[in-house]
PDB file of C-alpha atoms in Angstrom:
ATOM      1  CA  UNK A   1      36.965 -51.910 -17.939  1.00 44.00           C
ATOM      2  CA  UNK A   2      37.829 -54.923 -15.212  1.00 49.00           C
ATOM      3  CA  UNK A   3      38.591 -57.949 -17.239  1.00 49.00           C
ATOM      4  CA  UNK A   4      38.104 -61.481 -15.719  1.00 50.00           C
ATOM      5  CA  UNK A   5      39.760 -65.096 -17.549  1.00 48.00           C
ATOM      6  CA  UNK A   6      38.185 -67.715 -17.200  1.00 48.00           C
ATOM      7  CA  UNK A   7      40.343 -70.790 -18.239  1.00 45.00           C
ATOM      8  CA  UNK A   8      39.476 -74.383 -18.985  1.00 43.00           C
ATOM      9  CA  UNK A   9      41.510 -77.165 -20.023  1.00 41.00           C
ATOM     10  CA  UNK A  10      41.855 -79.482 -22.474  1.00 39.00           C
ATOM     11  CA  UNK A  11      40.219 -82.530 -20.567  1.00 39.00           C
ATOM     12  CA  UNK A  12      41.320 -86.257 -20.618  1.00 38.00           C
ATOM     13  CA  UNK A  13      37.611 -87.573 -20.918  1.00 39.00           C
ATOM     14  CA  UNK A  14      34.584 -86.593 -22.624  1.00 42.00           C
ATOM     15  CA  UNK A  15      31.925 -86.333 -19.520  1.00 42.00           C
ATOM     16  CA  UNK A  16      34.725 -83.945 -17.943  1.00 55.00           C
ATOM     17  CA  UNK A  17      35.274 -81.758 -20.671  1.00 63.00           C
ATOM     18  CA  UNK A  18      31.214 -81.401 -21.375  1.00 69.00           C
ATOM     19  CA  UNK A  19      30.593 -80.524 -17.474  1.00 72.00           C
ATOM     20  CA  UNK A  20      34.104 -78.657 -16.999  1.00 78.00           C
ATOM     21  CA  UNK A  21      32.535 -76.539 -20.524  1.00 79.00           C
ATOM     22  CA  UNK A  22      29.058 -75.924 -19.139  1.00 78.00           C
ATOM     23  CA  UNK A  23      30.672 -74.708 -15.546  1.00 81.00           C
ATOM     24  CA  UNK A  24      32.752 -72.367 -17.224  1.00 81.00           C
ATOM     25  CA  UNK A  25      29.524 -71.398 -19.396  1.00 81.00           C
ATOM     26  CA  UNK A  26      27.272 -70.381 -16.769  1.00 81.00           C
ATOM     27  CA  UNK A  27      30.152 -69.241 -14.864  1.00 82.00           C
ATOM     28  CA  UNK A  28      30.899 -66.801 -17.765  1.00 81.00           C
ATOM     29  CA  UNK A  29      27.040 -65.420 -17.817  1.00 83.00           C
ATOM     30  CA  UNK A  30      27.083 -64.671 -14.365  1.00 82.00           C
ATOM     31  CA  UNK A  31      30.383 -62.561 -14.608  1.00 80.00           C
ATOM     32  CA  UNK A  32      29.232 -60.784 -17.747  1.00 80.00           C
ATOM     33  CA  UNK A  33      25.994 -59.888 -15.847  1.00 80.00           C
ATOM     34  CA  UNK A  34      28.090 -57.368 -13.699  1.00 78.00           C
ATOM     35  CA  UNK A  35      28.559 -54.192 -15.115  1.00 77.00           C
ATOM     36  CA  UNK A  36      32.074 -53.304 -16.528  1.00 77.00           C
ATOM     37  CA  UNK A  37      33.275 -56.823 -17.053  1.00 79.00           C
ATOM     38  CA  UNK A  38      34.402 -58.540 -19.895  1.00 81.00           C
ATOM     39  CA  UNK A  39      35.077 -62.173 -19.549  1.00 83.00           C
ATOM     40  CA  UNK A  40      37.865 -64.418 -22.079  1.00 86.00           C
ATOM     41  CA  UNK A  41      37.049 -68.200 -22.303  1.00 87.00           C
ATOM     42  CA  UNK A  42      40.364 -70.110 -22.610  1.00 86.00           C
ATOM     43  CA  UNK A  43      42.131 -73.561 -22.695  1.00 86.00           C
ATOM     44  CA  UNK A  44      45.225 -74.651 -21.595  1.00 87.00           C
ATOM     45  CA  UNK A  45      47.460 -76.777 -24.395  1.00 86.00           C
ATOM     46  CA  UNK A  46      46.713 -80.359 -24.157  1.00 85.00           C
ATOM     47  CA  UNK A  47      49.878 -82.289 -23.209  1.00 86.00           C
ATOM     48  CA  UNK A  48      49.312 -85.449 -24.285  1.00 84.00           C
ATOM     49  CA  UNK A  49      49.799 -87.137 -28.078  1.00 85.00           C
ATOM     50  CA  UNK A  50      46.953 -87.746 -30.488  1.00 84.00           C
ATOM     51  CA  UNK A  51      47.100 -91.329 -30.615  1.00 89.00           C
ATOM     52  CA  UNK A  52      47.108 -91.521 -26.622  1.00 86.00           C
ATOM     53  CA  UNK A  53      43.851 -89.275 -26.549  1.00 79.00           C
ATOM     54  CA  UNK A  54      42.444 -91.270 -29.203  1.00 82.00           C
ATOM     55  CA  UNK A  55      43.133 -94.762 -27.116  1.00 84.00           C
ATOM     56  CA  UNK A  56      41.080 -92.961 -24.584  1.00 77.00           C
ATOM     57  CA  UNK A  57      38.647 -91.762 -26.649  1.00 76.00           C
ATOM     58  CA  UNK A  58      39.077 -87.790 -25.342  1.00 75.00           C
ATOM     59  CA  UNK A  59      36.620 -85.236 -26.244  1.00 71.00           C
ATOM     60  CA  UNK A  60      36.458 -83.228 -29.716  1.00 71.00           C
ATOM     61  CA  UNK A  61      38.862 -80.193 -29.305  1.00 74.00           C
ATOM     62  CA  UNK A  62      37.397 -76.909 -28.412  1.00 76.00           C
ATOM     63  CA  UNK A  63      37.577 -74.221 -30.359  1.00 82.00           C
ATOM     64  CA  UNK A  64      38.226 -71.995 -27.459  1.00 82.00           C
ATOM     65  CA  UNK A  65      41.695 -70.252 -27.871  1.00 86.00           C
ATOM     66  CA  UNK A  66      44.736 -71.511 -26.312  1.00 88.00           C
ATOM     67  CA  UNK A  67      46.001 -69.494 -23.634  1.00 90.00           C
ATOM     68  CA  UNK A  68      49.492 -68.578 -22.788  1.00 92.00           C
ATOM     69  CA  UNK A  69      51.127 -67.683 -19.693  1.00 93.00           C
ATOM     70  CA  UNK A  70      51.728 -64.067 -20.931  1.00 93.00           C
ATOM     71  CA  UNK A  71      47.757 -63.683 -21.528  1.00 91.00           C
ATOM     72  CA  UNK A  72      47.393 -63.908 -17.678  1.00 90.00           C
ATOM     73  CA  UNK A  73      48.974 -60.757 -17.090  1.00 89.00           C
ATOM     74  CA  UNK A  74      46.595 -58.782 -19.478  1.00 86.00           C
ATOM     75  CA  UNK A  75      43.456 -60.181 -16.769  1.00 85.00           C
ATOM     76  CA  UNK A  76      42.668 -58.410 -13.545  1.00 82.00           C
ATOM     77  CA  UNK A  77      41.572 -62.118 -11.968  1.00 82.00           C
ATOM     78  CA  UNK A  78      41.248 -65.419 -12.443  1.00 83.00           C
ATOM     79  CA  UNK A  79      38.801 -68.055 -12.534  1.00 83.00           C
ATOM     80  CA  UNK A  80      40.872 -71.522 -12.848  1.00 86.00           C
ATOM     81  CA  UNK A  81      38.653 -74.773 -14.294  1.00 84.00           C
ATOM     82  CA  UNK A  82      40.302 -78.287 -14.691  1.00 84.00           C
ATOM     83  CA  UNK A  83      39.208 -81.425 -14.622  1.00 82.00           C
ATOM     84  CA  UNK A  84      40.426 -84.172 -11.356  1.00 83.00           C
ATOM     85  CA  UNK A  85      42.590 -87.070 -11.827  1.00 83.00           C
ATOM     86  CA  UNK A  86      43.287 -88.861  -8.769  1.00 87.00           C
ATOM     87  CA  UNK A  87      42.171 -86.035  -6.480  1.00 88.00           C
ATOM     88  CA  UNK A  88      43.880 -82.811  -8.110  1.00 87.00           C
ATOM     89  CA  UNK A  89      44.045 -80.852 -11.035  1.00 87.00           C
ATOM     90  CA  UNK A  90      45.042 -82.794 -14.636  1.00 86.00           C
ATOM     91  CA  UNK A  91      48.293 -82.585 -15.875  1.00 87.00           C
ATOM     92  CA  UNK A  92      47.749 -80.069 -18.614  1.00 88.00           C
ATOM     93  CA  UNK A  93      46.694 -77.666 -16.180  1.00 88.00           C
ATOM     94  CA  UNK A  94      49.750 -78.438 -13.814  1.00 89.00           C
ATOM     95  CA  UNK A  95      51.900 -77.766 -16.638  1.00 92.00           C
ATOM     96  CA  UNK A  96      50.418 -74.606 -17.913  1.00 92.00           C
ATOM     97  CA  UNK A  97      50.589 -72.967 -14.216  1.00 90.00           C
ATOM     98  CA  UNK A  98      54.209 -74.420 -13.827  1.00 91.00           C
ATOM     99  CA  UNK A  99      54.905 -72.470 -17.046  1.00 93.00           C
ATOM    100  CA  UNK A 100      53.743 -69.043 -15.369  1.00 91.00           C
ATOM    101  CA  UNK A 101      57.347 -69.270 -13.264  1.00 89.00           C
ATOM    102  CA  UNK A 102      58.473 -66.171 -14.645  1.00 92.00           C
ATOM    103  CA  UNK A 103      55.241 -64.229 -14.832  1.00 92.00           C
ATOM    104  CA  UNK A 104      55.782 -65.225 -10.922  1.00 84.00           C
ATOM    105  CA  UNK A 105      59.260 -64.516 -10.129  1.00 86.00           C
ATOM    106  CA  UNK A 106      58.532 -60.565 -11.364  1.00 91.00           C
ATOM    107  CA  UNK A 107      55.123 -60.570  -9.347  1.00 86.00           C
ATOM    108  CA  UNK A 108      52.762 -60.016 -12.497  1.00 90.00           C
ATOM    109  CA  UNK A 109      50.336 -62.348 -11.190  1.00 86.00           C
ATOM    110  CA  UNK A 110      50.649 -60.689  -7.524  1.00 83.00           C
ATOM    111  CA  UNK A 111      47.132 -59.397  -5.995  1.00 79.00           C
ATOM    112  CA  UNK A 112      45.160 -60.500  -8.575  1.00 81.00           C
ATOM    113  CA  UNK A 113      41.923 -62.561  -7.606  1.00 81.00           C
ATOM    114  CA  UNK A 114      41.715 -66.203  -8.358  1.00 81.00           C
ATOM    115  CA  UNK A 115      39.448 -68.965  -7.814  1.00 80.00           C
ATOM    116  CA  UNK A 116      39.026 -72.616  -9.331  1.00 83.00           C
ATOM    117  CA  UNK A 117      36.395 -75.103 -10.253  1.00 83.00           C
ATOM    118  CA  UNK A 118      36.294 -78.424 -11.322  1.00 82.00           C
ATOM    119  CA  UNK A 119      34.542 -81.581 -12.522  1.00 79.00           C
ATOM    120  CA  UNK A 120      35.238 -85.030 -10.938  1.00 79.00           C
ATOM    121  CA  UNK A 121      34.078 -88.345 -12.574  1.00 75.00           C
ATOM    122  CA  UNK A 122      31.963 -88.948  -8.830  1.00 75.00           C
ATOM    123  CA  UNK A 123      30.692 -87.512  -5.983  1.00 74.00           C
ATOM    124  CA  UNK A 124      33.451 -88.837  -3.830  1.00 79.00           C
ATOM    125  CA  UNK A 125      35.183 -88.235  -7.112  1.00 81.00           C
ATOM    126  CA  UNK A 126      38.041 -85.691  -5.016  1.00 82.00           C
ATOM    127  CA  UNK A 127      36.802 -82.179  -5.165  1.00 83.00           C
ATOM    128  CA  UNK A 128      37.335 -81.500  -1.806  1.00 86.00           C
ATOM    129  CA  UNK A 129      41.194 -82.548  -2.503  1.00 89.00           C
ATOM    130  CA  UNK A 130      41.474 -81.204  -5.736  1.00 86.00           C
ATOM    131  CA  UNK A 131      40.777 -77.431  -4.178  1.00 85.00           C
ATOM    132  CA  UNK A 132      43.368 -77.828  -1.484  1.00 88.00           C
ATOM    133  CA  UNK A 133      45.617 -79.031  -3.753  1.00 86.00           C
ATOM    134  CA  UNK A 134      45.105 -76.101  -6.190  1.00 84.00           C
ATOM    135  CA  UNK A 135      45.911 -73.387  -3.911  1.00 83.00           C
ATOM    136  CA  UNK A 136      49.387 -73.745  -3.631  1.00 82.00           C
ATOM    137  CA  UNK A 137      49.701 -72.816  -7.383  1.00 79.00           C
ATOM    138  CA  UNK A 138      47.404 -69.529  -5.979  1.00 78.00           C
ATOM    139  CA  UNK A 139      49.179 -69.007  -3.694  1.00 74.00           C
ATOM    140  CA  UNK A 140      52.497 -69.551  -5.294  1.00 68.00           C
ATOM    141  CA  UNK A 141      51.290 -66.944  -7.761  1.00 66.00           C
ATOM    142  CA  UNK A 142      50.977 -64.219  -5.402  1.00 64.00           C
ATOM    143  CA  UNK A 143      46.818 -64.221  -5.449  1.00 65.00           C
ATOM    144  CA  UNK A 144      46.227 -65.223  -1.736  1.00 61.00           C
ATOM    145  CA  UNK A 145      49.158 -64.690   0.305  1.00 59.00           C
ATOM    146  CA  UNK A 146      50.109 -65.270   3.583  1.00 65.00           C
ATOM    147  CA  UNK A 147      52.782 -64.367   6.266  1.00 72.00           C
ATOM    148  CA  UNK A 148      53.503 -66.998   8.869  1.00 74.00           C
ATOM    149  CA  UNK A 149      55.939 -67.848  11.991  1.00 72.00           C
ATOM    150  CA  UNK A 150      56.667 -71.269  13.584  1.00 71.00           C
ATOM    151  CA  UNK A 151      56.466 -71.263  17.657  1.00 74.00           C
ATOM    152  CA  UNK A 152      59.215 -74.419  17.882  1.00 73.00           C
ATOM    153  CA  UNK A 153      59.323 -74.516  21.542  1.00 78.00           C
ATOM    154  CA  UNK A 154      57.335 -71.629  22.841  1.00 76.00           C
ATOM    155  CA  UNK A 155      60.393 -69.921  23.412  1.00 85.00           C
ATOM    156  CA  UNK A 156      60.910 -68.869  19.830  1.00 80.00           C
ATOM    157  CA  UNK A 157      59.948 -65.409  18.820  1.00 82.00           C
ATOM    158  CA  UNK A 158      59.225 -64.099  15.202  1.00 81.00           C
ATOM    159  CA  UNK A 159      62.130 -63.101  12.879  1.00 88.00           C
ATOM    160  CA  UNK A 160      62.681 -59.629  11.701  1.00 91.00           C
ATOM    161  CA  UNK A 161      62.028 -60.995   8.381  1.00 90.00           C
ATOM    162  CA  UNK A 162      58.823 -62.850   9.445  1.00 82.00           C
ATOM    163  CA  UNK A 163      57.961 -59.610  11.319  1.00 83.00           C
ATOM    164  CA  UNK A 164      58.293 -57.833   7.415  1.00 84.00           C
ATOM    165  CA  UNK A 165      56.667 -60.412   5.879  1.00 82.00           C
ATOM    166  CA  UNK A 166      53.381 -60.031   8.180  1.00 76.00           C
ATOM    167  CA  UNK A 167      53.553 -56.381   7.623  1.00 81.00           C
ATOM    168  CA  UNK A 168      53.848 -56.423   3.831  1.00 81.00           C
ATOM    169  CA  UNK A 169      50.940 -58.997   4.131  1.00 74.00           C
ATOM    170  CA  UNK A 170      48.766 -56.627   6.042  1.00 74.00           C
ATOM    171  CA  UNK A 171      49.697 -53.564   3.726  1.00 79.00           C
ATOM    172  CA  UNK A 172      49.384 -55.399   0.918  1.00 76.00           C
ATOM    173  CA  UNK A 173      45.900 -57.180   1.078  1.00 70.00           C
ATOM    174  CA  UNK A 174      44.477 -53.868   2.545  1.00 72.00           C
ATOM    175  CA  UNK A 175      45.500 -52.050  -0.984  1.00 72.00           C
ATOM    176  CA  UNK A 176      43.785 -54.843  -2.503  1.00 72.00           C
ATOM    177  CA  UNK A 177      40.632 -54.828  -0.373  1.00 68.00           C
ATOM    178  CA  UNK A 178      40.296 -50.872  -0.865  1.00 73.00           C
ATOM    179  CA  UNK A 179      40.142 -51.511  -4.625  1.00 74.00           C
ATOM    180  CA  UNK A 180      37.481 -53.581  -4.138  1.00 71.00           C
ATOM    181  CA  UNK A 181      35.902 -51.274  -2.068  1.00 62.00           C
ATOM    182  CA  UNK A 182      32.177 -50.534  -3.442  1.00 63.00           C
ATOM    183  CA  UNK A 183      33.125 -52.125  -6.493  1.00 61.00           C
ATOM    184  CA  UNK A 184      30.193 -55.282  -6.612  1.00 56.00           C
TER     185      UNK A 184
END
């Protein structure tokens, strides 16, 4: 059975954690209405002391489990949900990806799908820049990856390394796609 984690943060505010919650929700019912998925609700740790949330008069805690970077490698993808702050993902979610550094230095995150959403305080709140922002820690993680080259001068050709990245790239997301294959 194909298991899918959906993860949401502790959130900063209380109109981010309610929409981030009711994303992650709905996102959950459509996932369990595929055959042969299960689907884990989780939170990240919060990072920040009590009496700062209180000051800012955070949300109740959820009683959705707190995840840990091991947890990741039991899922076969990813759905990532945080909250903005100043056009990217909060803090708490910044530090639970940057404590996934071994899970990515051994490649147990490697070829898994991922994907994000998120909940801004506006509509010009930065969703657009909280997405680009969030793929590097994708990307880092080995879910989309990607070969490249530089030109320089126009003279430059690609290294034997480069050359054995873009193959692995091509051998590797084609393994990937043919799991997929008739799978939806």
């Amino acid at each position: 059975m194909s298991s899918v984690n959906y993860l949401i943060p502790s959130a900063v505010t209380t109109l981010c954690m309610d929409m981030l919650q009711r994303l992650a929700e709905e996102i959950k019912k459509g996932a369990d209405s595929v055959e042969g998925v299960e689907v884990k609700l989780w939170q990240v740790p919060e990072t920040l002391p009590e009496e700062v949330l209180g000051k800012m008069g955070a949300a109740p805690k959820s009683d959705v489990p707190i995840i840990k970077p091991s947890d990741l490698t039991e899922a076969d993808g990813f759905l990532f949900g945080f909250p903005t702050r100043f056009g990217m993902m909060a803090a708490q979610f910044k530090a639970f990806l940057d404590a996934t550094g071994g899970l990515w230095g051994t490649q147990q995150l490697a070829g898994k799908p991922a994907g994000i959403f998120y909940s801004t305080a506006s509509q010009g709140g930065g969703q657009e820049t909280t997405a680009l922002t969030a793929i590097t820690q994708l990307v880092k993680g080995g879910s989309p990856y990607g070969a490249g080259t530089y030109a320089g001068d126009g003279t430059r050709q690609p290294t034997d390394l480069e050359l054995a990245q873009a193959f692995h790239q091509g051998k590797y997301f084609s393994g990937i796609a043919k799991k997929f294959e008739g799978t939806a």
